[in-house]
Amino acid sequence: MAETRKLHPAGAVLLIINLLMASRISLSRSILLLQRTNNHFPYSHFTPKRFPKSYPCPLWSSSFSLCLQTLHKSSTTTATTPPSISNCYSSISMDPVADEANPLLQDFEFPPFDVVEAKHVRPGIRALLKNLESDLEELERTVEPSWPKLVEPLEKIVDQLTVVWGMINHLKAVKDSPELRAAIEEVQPEKVKFQLRLGQSKPIYNAFKAIQDSPQWPSLSDARKRIVESQIKEGVLNGVALDDDKREQFNKIEQELERLSQKFGENVLDATKKFEKIITDKKDIEGLPATSLGLAAQIAVSKGHTDASAEKGPWIITLDAPSFMSVMQHARNRGLREEIYRAYVTRASSGDLNNTAIIDEILKLRLEKAKLLGYNNYTEVSMATKMATVEKAEELLEKLRAASWNAAVQDMEDLKIFSKNQGAMEANDLTHWDTSFWAERLRESKYDINEEELRPFFSLPKVMDGLFNLAKTIFGIDIEPADGLAPVWNSDVKFYCVKDSLGSPIAYFYFDPYSRPSEKRGGAWMDEVVSRSRVLSPNGTAPRLPIAHMVCNQTPPVGDKPSLMTFREVETVFHEFGHALQHMLTKQDEGLVAGIRGIEWDAVELPSQFMENWCYHRETLMGIAKHYETGESLPEEVYLKLLAARTFRAGSFSLRQIKFASLDLELHTKYIPGALESIYDVDQRVSKRTQVIPPLPEDRFLCGFSHIFAGGYAAGYYSYKWAEVLSADAFSAFEDAGLDNHKAVKETGHKFRETILALGGGKAPLEVFVEFRGREPSPEALLRHNGLLSVTTSA
């Protein structure tokens, strides 16, 4: 809930800008999953909260098929703006500086994603930073403790950097190249230097303090109070109160953390791309479904095997999501499963791509940073800007662990019994590369559901139509194709306009659905392009409208077939759309807290996880589940089986997420870099209470844990479970109203839109939740949805 992002520990301004700049909300869920590489800082002082290149998908959850990576080449096209709709969105103003031919420095209606190249990055960013430095000096010279003289000019500075850096950072995520990577790496230190300069500005910090101490303070709106309080807090976290020597040390740490996070993510991407398993004998991949064979052959063709075909091969297996997961779930060849699994859990752990030393240095520097700021550990720094406290987060994780443990143990016993009954030689020795395979067989047997056989019922066009119809029903909005209105970075990218009930545009978004192995990061995320803002109004009256992008990595079309999705991929799209809705349907005009900006990190996954629940709503699901060739609806009995299978292995999925969250907190709370216990020792120790099957001794999962080392979830991965409690309880409001009562659903949807989606970061998330739900959140709905409510435990 980025991808994202990409966040977050760095300073205030850093934060916001970075957040802003690459936001991401990544979502998606999956079994070992994926990441992002956006090194954004958490919140930035003087900037709205933005996320790690979006919100990266949780590493494991009830739906797990999309966050891994996958890709395939695609060409980029240039979209032109039809004159009839060119006034649908007003231009974003960038002060002209330097080379007028540089697209990064031009005024535009929508970002020129189609023409920005690596050669524009160095001159463009340097010219922009020079201009912004001048603007900052002017602000510091003329600043007064008032909105027009402080916040408005500050927002303009932040926004320019956010939008431009966001453009190139986004292209790095979806259209990576060595040239673009090198250009960004070269100017990144200069960008961070400016962010630190902005975040540590004492004139700006003192002006915010003066507003808080002024007689006018009680009369400020909730949103403006939130901005002031946030900027003061972020200023402190950004080092503004440190003396000169300590501030210099702090800044060096921030620069190095940014560099290390970037390198970590690049190593994961490169290690993932590096692995290829060529198979020429079809017996070796027996069990793989036709779609997976087609994808493997398609990859082989892209690698020079021009005669490759799904029927005759050769086939190439990679560590990208669709390929990796297909082998884990369907390959009967146990040796192949073991080989691919071992390759996956040891990614980026050897040779030039080894992330071990990088992890140690990141943890060391984060601890040093915490000490400089007067905290005991980095988790305390992280929690300073979240809903939870260290104690509350640990308490929730333990409650959920206890509720999940026995169920997870039973899950494993069920697999042993089932595999033994099927004559499996490994039945008494099931291990990591067996669980997904036998779990899929058991699910097929128990519920008579084959994910691959369901794909024809979930074509991407039908899924999107159903999703948009749902949004119209519960939120009163219309979503219309607007391809051609905005330039795109790849011909597969779709562009949409969101309209209110009167037909007026209120937001826009891009959707990039397919994997492209050679250039696109894995995972799924939502990111901000621009936010809603009164100050940045194009005409001085109506606020600037928000724009988002949603990025997924699902199986691309094969041949003349549309993209046929697994049910997990359907959930992923709904999840990312939930993030996008919170960004797009905001009614908050204060740009620094509009949409996803300024929302505490552990509350940001609420709308995304909330939307996943609708995938199990009969009317919604039956509306999208139409056979792509015959138009036949999904059989009623299959829907009922999907519903029953919702809690299948829920204990195992829950425990997996709890393991990641607990490991994250342990590393950032109690781990001492350089001491006798290594990071892998900590992993093994935490796993004893959170994994039924302990990790392999050589498991190096941490070397690919981009969420916390290259994204925004450091000391914050627990946020997925925290937000699950909020989202499940929020959905239970619709259950209480009656999901078959259309009038009640619309009324409840309107209330959800006017609170959770509309208020943005302008109000504390707990207050927003209580305003919607009428009470504080309870974990009862989450446990009930997962079938764990009555489970007792002795773990």
PDB file of C-alpha atoms in Angstrom, residues 317-517:
ATOM      1  CA  ILE A 317      12.392 -20.039 -16.450  1.00  0.00           C
ATOM      2  CA  THR A 318      13.279 -16.842 -14.581  1.00  0.00           C
ATOM      3  CA  LEU A 319      12.846 -15.489 -11.063  1.00  0.00           C
ATOM      4  CA  ASP A 320      10.223 -13.014 -12.224  1.00  0.00           C
ATOM      5  CA  ALA A 321       6.881 -13.526 -10.534  1.00  0.00           C
ATOM      6  CA  PRO A 322       4.722 -15.331 -13.081  1.00  0.00           C
ATOM      7  CA  SER A 323       7.586 -17.637 -13.987  1.00  0.00           C
ATOM      8  CA  PHE A 324       8.779 -18.303 -10.434  1.00  0.00           C
ATOM      9  CA  MET A 325       5.307 -18.820  -8.984  1.00  0.00           C
ATOM     10  CA  SER A 326       4.235 -21.090 -11.807  1.00  0.00           C
ATOM     11  CA  VAL A 327       7.143 -23.430 -11.116  1.00  0.00           C
ATOM     12  CA  MET A 328       6.557 -23.374  -7.359  1.00  0.00           C
ATOM     13  CA  GLN A 329       2.852 -24.142  -7.720  1.00  0.00           C
ATOM     14  CA  HIS A 330       2.726 -26.461 -10.712  1.00  0.00           C
ATOM     15  CA  ALA A 331       6.038 -28.100 -11.653  1.00  0.00           C
ATOM     16  CA  ARG A 332       5.948 -31.805 -10.849  1.00  0.00           C
ATOM     17  CA  ASN A 333       9.728 -31.890 -11.143  1.00  0.00           C
ATOM     18  CA  ARG A 334      10.744 -31.541  -7.500  1.00  0.00           C
ATOM     19  CA  GLY A 335      14.378 -31.009  -8.427  1.00  0.00           C
ATOM     20  CA  LEU A 336      13.418 -28.043 -10.600  1.00  0.00           C
ATOM     21  CA  ARG A 337      11.316 -26.584  -7.815  1.00  0.00           C
ATOM     22  CA  GLU A 338      14.235 -26.874  -5.405  1.00  0.00           C
ATOM     23  CA  GLU A 339      16.661 -25.257  -7.845  1.00  0.00           C
ATOM     24  CA  ILE A 340      14.377 -22.306  -8.542  1.00  0.00           C
ATOM     25  CA  TYR A 341      13.478 -21.860  -4.871  1.00  0.00           C
ATOM     26  CA  ARG A 342      17.106 -21.860  -3.756  1.00  0.00           C
ATOM     27  CA  ALA A 343      17.966 -19.351  -6.473  1.00  0.00           C
ATOM     28  CA  TYR A 344      15.149 -17.104  -5.332  1.00  0.00           C
ATOM     29  CA  VAL A 345      15.992 -17.061  -1.612  1.00  0.00           C
ATOM     30  CA  THR A 346      19.666 -16.441  -2.320  1.00  0.00           C
ATOM     31  CA  ARG A 347      19.223 -13.595  -4.796  1.00  0.00           C
ATOM     32  CA  ALA A 348      21.678 -10.737  -4.400  1.00  0.00           C
ATOM     33  CA  SER A 349      23.707 -12.616  -1.787  1.00  0.00           C
ATOM     34  CA  SER A 350      26.934 -13.388  -3.623  1.00  0.00           C
ATOM     35  CA  GLY A 351      29.551 -11.879  -5.901  1.00  0.00           C
ATOM     36  CA  ASP A 352      29.313  -8.291  -7.065  1.00  0.00           C
ATOM     37  CA  LEU A 353      25.583  -8.214  -6.315  1.00  0.00           C
ATOM     38  CA  ASN A 354      25.889  -9.280  -2.664  1.00  0.00           C
ATOM     39  CA  ASN A 355      23.652  -7.130  -0.459  1.00  0.00           C
ATOM     40  CA  THR A 356      24.879  -8.498   2.901  1.00  0.00           C
ATOM     41  CA  ALA A 357      27.393  -5.737   3.593  1.00  0.00           C
ATOM     42  CA  ILE A 358      24.921  -3.138   2.344  1.00  0.00           C
ATOM     43  CA  ILE A 359      22.301  -4.339   4.835  1.00  0.00           C
ATOM     44  CA  ASP A 360      24.777  -4.170   7.710  1.00  0.00           C
ATOM     45  CA  GLU A 361      25.811  -0.655   6.749  1.00  0.00           C
ATOM     46  CA  ILE A 362      22.214   0.512   6.336  1.00  0.00           C
ATOM     47  CA  LEU A 363      21.293  -0.796   9.793  1.00  0.00           C
ATOM     48  CA  LYS A 364      24.435   0.739  11.288  1.00  0.00           C
ATOM     49  CA  LEU A 365      23.726   4.150   9.771  1.00  0.00           C
ATOM     50  CA  ARG A 366      20.050   4.078  10.734  1.00  0.00           C
ATOM     51  CA  LEU A 367      21.048   3.402  14.342  1.00  0.00           C
ATOM     52  CA  GLU A 368      23.600   6.245  14.237  1.00  0.00           C
ATOM     53  CA  LYS A 369      20.929   8.531  12.841  1.00  0.00           C
ATOM     54  CA  ALA A 370      18.528   7.579  15.623  1.00  0.00           C
ATOM     55  CA  LYS A 371      21.161   8.275  18.271  1.00  0.00           C
ATOM     56  CA  LEU A 372      21.945  11.681  16.767  1.00  0.00           C
ATOM     57  CA  LEU A 373      18.262  12.574  17.006  1.00  0.00           C
ATOM     58  CA  GLY A 374      18.077  11.447  20.623  1.00  0.00           C
ATOM     59  CA  TYR A 375      16.272   8.130  20.104  1.00  0.00           C
ATOM     60  CA  ASN A 376      17.320   4.719  21.384  1.00  0.00           C
ATOM     61  CA  ASN A 377      16.857   2.945  18.061  1.00  0.00           C
ATOM     62  CA  TYR A 378      15.587   3.446  14.550  1.00  0.00           C
ATOM     63  CA  THR A 379      12.164   1.962  15.269  1.00  0.00           C
ATOM     64  CA  GLU A 380      11.469   4.869  17.631  1.00  0.00           C
ATOM     65  CA  VAL A 381      12.304   7.274  14.804  1.00  0.00           C
ATOM     66  CA  SER A 382       9.935   5.424  12.495  1.00  0.00           C
ATOM     67  CA  MET A 383       7.112   5.348  15.028  1.00  0.00           C
ATOM     68  CA  ALA A 384       7.367   9.096  15.616  1.00  0.00           C
ATOM     69  CA  THR A 385       5.311   9.598  12.455  1.00  0.00           C
ATOM     70  CA  LYS A 386       2.944   6.642  12.687  1.00  0.00           C
ATOM     71  CA  MET A 387      -0.320   5.739  14.398  1.00  0.00           C
ATOM     72  CA  ALA A 388       1.240   2.931  16.393  1.00  0.00           C
ATOM     73  CA  THR A 389       3.917   2.847  19.069  1.00  0.00           C
ATOM     74  CA  VAL A 390       6.590   0.167  19.279  1.00  0.00           C
ATOM     75  CA  GLU A 391       4.650  -1.503  22.083  1.00  0.00           C
ATOM     76  CA  LYS A 392       1.299  -1.374  20.259  1.00  0.00           C
ATOM     77  CA  ALA A 393       2.798  -2.775  17.068  1.00  0.00           C
ATOM     78  CA  GLU A 394       4.471  -5.649  18.913  1.00  0.00           C
ATOM     79  CA  GLU A 395       1.278  -6.307  20.863  1.00  0.00           C
ATOM     80  CA  LEU A 396      -0.789  -6.568  17.677  1.00  0.00           C
ATOM     81  CA  LEU A 397       1.724  -8.847  15.976  1.00  0.00           C
ATOM     82  CA  GLU A 398       1.784 -11.179  18.971  1.00  0.00           C
ATOM     83  CA  LYS A 399      -2.011 -11.324  19.127  1.00  0.00           C
ATOM     84  CA  LEU A 400      -2.190 -12.202  15.458  1.00  0.00           C
ATOM     85  CA  ARG A 401       0.708 -14.652  15.737  1.00  0.00           C
ATOM     86  CA  ALA A 402      -1.003 -16.486  18.565  1.00  0.00           C
ATOM     87  CA  ALA A 403      -4.261 -16.614  16.601  1.00  0.00           C
ATOM     88  CA  SER A 404      -2.461 -17.901  13.492  1.00  0.00           C
ATOM     89  CA  TRP A 405       0.033 -20.424  14.867  1.00  0.00           C
ATOM     90  CA  ASN A 406      -2.126 -23.495  15.432  1.00  0.00           C
ATOM     91  CA  ALA A 407      -3.924 -22.920  12.162  1.00  0.00           C
ATOM     92  CA  ALA A 408      -0.571 -22.769  10.343  1.00  0.00           C
ATOM     93  CA  VAL A 409       0.597 -25.961  12.040  1.00  0.00           C
ATOM     94  CA  GLN A 410      -2.621 -27.644  10.945  1.00  0.00           C
ATOM     95  CA  ASP A 411      -2.096 -26.337   7.408  1.00  0.00           C
ATOM     96  CA  MET A 412       1.205 -28.192   7.252  1.00  0.00           C
ATOM     97  CA  GLU A 413      -0.300 -31.367   8.693  1.00  0.00           C
ATOM     98  CA  ASP A 414      -3.027 -31.214   6.045  1.00  0.00           C
ATOM     99  CA  LEU A 415      -0.375 -31.011   3.314  1.00  0.00           C
ATOM    100  CA  LYS A 416       1.532 -33.983   4.733  1.00  0.00           C
ATOM    101  CA  ILE A 417      -1.590 -36.125   4.905  1.00  0.00           C
ATOM    102  CA  PHE A 418      -2.792 -35.117   1.455  1.00  0.00           C
ATOM    103  CA  SER A 419       0.582 -35.584  -0.260  1.00  0.00           C
ATOM    104  CA  LYS A 420       1.002 -38.969   1.441  1.00  0.00           C
ATOM    105  CA  ASN A 421      -2.396 -40.057   0.176  1.00  0.00           C
ATOM    106  CA  GLN A 422      -1.271 -39.009  -3.294  1.00  0.00           C
ATOM    107  CA  GLY A 423       1.769 -41.266  -3.011  1.00  0.00           C
ATOM    108  CA  ALA A 424       4.320 -38.476  -2.759  1.00  0.00           C
ATOM    109  CA  MET A 425       7.738 -39.789  -1.765  1.00  0.00           C
ATOM    110  CA  GLU A 426       8.481 -36.482  -0.023  1.00  0.00           C
ATOM    111  CA  ALA A 427       5.293 -36.602   2.093  1.00  0.00           C
ATOM    112  CA  ASN A 428       7.161 -37.105   5.355  1.00  0.00           C
ATOM    113  CA  ASP A 429       9.787 -34.533   4.497  1.00  0.00           C
ATOM    114  CA  LEU A 430       7.876 -31.625   2.979  1.00  0.00           C
ATOM    115  CA  THR A 431       9.965 -28.498   2.744  1.00  0.00           C
ATOM    116  CA  HIS A 432       9.905 -25.013   1.250  1.00  0.00           C
ATOM    117  CA  TRP A 433       9.834 -26.023  -2.410  1.00  0.00           C
ATOM    118  CA  ASP A 434       7.011 -28.467  -1.752  1.00  0.00           C
ATOM    119  CA  THR A 435       4.466 -26.380   0.137  1.00  0.00           C
ATOM    120  CA  SER A 436       3.192 -24.234  -2.734  1.00  0.00           C
ATOM    121  CA  PHE A 437       2.978 -27.225  -5.059  1.00  0.00           C
ATOM    122  CA  TRP A 438       1.038 -29.440  -2.670  1.00  0.00           C
ATOM    123  CA  ALA A 439      -1.039 -26.536  -1.352  1.00  0.00           C
ATOM    124  CA  GLU A 440      -2.210 -25.894  -4.898  1.00  0.00           C
ATOM    125  CA  ARG A 441      -3.022 -29.576  -5.384  1.00  0.00           C
ATOM    126  CA  LEU A 442      -4.914 -29.677  -2.069  1.00  0.00           C
ATOM    127  CA  ARG A 443      -6.822 -26.527  -2.938  1.00  0.00           C
ATOM    128  CA  GLU A 444      -7.795 -27.996  -6.288  1.00  0.00           C
ATOM    129  CA  SER A 445      -8.918 -31.177  -4.575  1.00  0.00           C
ATOM    130  CA  LYS A 446     -10.694 -29.572  -1.653  1.00  0.00           C
ATOM    131  CA  TYR A 447     -12.489 -26.840  -3.557  1.00  0.00           C
ATOM    132  CA  ASP A 448     -12.211 -28.211  -7.078  1.00  0.00           C
ATOM    133  CA  ILE A 449     -10.684 -24.921  -8.169  1.00  0.00           C
ATOM    134  CA  ASN A 450      -7.839 -24.666 -10.635  1.00  0.00           C
ATOM    135  CA  GLU A 451      -6.484 -21.136 -10.837  1.00  0.00           C
ATOM    136  CA  GLU A 452      -5.276 -21.672 -14.387  1.00  0.00           C
ATOM    137  CA  GLU A 453      -8.636 -22.956 -15.532  1.00  0.00           C
ATOM    138  CA  LEU A 454     -10.250 -19.809 -14.134  1.00  0.00           C
ATOM    139  CA  ARG A 455      -8.072 -17.449 -16.189  1.00  0.00           C
ATOM    140  CA  PRO A 456     -10.450 -17.379 -19.206  1.00  0.00           C
ATOM    141  CA  PHE A 457     -13.121 -15.906 -16.903  1.00  0.00           C
ATOM    142  CA  PHE A 458     -10.909 -13.011 -15.834  1.00  0.00           C
ATOM    143  CA  SER A 459      -9.832 -11.091 -18.914  1.00  0.00           C
ATOM    144  CA  LEU A 460      -8.328  -7.709 -18.140  1.00  0.00           C
ATOM    145  CA  PRO A 461     -10.937  -5.651 -20.064  1.00  0.00           C
ATOM    146  CA  LYS A 462     -13.808  -7.311 -18.174  1.00  0.00           C
ATOM    147  CA  VAL A 463     -12.070  -6.940 -14.836  1.00  0.00           C
ATOM    148  CA  MET A 464     -11.491  -3.226 -15.388  1.00  0.00           C
ATOM    149  CA  ASP A 465     -15.090  -2.700 -16.505  1.00  0.00           C
ATOM    150  CA  GLY A 466     -16.337  -4.424 -13.361  1.00  0.00           C
ATOM    151  CA  LEU A 467     -13.978  -2.457 -11.138  1.00  0.00           C
ATOM    152  CA  PHE A 468     -15.132   0.832 -12.633  1.00  0.00           C
ATOM    153  CA  ASN A 469     -18.792  -0.160 -12.282  1.00  0.00           C
ATOM    154  CA  LEU A 470     -18.187  -0.917  -8.616  1.00  0.00           C
ATOM    155  CA  ALA A 471     -16.582   2.493  -8.138  1.00  0.00           C
ATOM    156  CA  LYS A 472     -19.618   4.108  -9.737  1.00  0.00           C
ATOM    157  CA  THR A 473     -21.990   2.173  -7.494  1.00  0.00           C
ATOM    158  CA  ILE A 474     -20.375   2.835  -4.149  1.00  0.00           C
ATOM    159  CA  PHE A 475     -18.564   6.129  -4.760  1.00  0.00           C
ATOM    160  CA  GLY A 476     -20.691   7.805  -7.437  1.00  0.00           C
ATOM    161  CA  ILE A 477     -17.900   8.348  -9.970  1.00  0.00           C
ATOM    162  CA  ASP A 478     -17.511   7.576 -13.670  1.00  0.00           C
ATOM    163  CA  ILE A 479     -14.213   6.430 -15.169  1.00  0.00           C
ATOM    164  CA  GLU A 480     -13.716   6.921 -18.880  1.00  0.00           C
ATOM    165  CA  PRO A 481     -10.851   6.003 -21.232  1.00  0.00           C
ATOM    166  CA  ALA A 482      -8.789   9.063 -22.169  1.00  0.00           C
ATOM    167  CA  ASP A 483      -6.057   7.457 -24.259  1.00  0.00           C
ATOM    168  CA  GLY A 484      -4.324  10.113 -26.341  1.00  0.00           C
ATOM    169  CA  LEU A 485      -4.877  12.883 -23.825  1.00  0.00           C
ATOM    170  CA  ALA A 486      -1.559  12.280 -22.080  1.00  0.00           C
ATOM    171  CA  PRO A 487       1.815  10.968 -23.304  1.00  0.00           C
ATOM    172  CA  VAL A 488       2.686   7.484 -22.069  1.00  0.00           C
ATOM    173  CA  TRP A 489       5.937   5.554 -21.615  1.00  0.00           C
ATOM    174  CA  ASN A 490       4.791   2.330 -23.289  1.00  0.00           C
ATOM    175  CA  SER A 491       2.103   1.443 -25.797  1.00  0.00           C
ATOM    176  CA  ASP A 492       0.479  -0.919 -23.268  1.00  0.00           C
ATOM    177  CA  VAL A 493      -0.224   1.935 -20.846  1.00  0.00           C
ATOM    178  CA  LYS A 494      -3.843   3.094 -20.584  1.00  0.00           C
ATOM    179  CA  PHE A 495      -4.988   6.534 -19.458  1.00  0.00           C
ATOM    180  CA  TYR A 496      -8.304   7.329 -17.745  1.00  0.00           C
ATOM    181  CA  CYS A 497     -10.318  10.336 -16.651  1.00  0.00           C
ATOM    182  CA  VAL A 498     -12.333  10.195 -13.418  1.00  0.00           C
ATOM    183  CA  LYS A 499     -15.537  12.257 -13.404  1.00  0.00           C
ATOM    184  CA  ASP A 500     -18.032  13.180 -10.731  1.00  0.00           C
ATOM    185  CA  SER A 501     -21.776  12.642 -10.953  1.00  0.00           C
ATOM    186  CA  LEU A 502     -22.125  15.871 -12.963  1.00  0.00           C
ATOM    187  CA  GLY A 503     -19.629  14.731 -15.579  1.00  0.00           C
ATOM    188  CA  SER A 504     -16.839  17.063 -14.508  1.00  0.00           C
ATOM    189  CA  PRO A 505     -13.240  15.723 -14.426  1.00  0.00           C
ATOM    190  CA  ILE A 506     -11.909  15.351 -10.889  1.00  0.00           C
ATOM    191  CA  ALA A 507      -8.779  13.223 -11.466  1.00  0.00           C
ATOM    192  CA  TYR A 508      -6.762  11.180 -13.971  1.00  0.00           C
ATOM    193  CA  PHE A 509      -4.681   8.040 -13.823  1.00  0.00           C
ATOM    194  CA  TYR A 510      -2.354   5.848 -15.883  1.00  0.00           C
ATOM    195  CA  PHE A 511      -2.509   2.055 -15.765  1.00  0.00           C
ATOM    196  CA  ASP A 512       0.535  -0.018 -16.774  1.00  0.00           C
ATOM    197  CA  PRO A 513      -0.620  -3.636 -16.339  1.00  0.00           C
ATOM    198  CA  TYR A 514       1.943  -6.021 -17.829  1.00  0.00           C
ATOM    199  CA  SER A 515       5.362  -7.336 -16.880  1.00  0.00           C
ATOM    200  CA  ARG A 516       8.342  -6.350 -19.019  1.00  0.00           C
ATOM    201  CA  PRO A 517      11.371  -8.320 -17.812  1.00  0.00           C
TER     202      PRO A 517
END
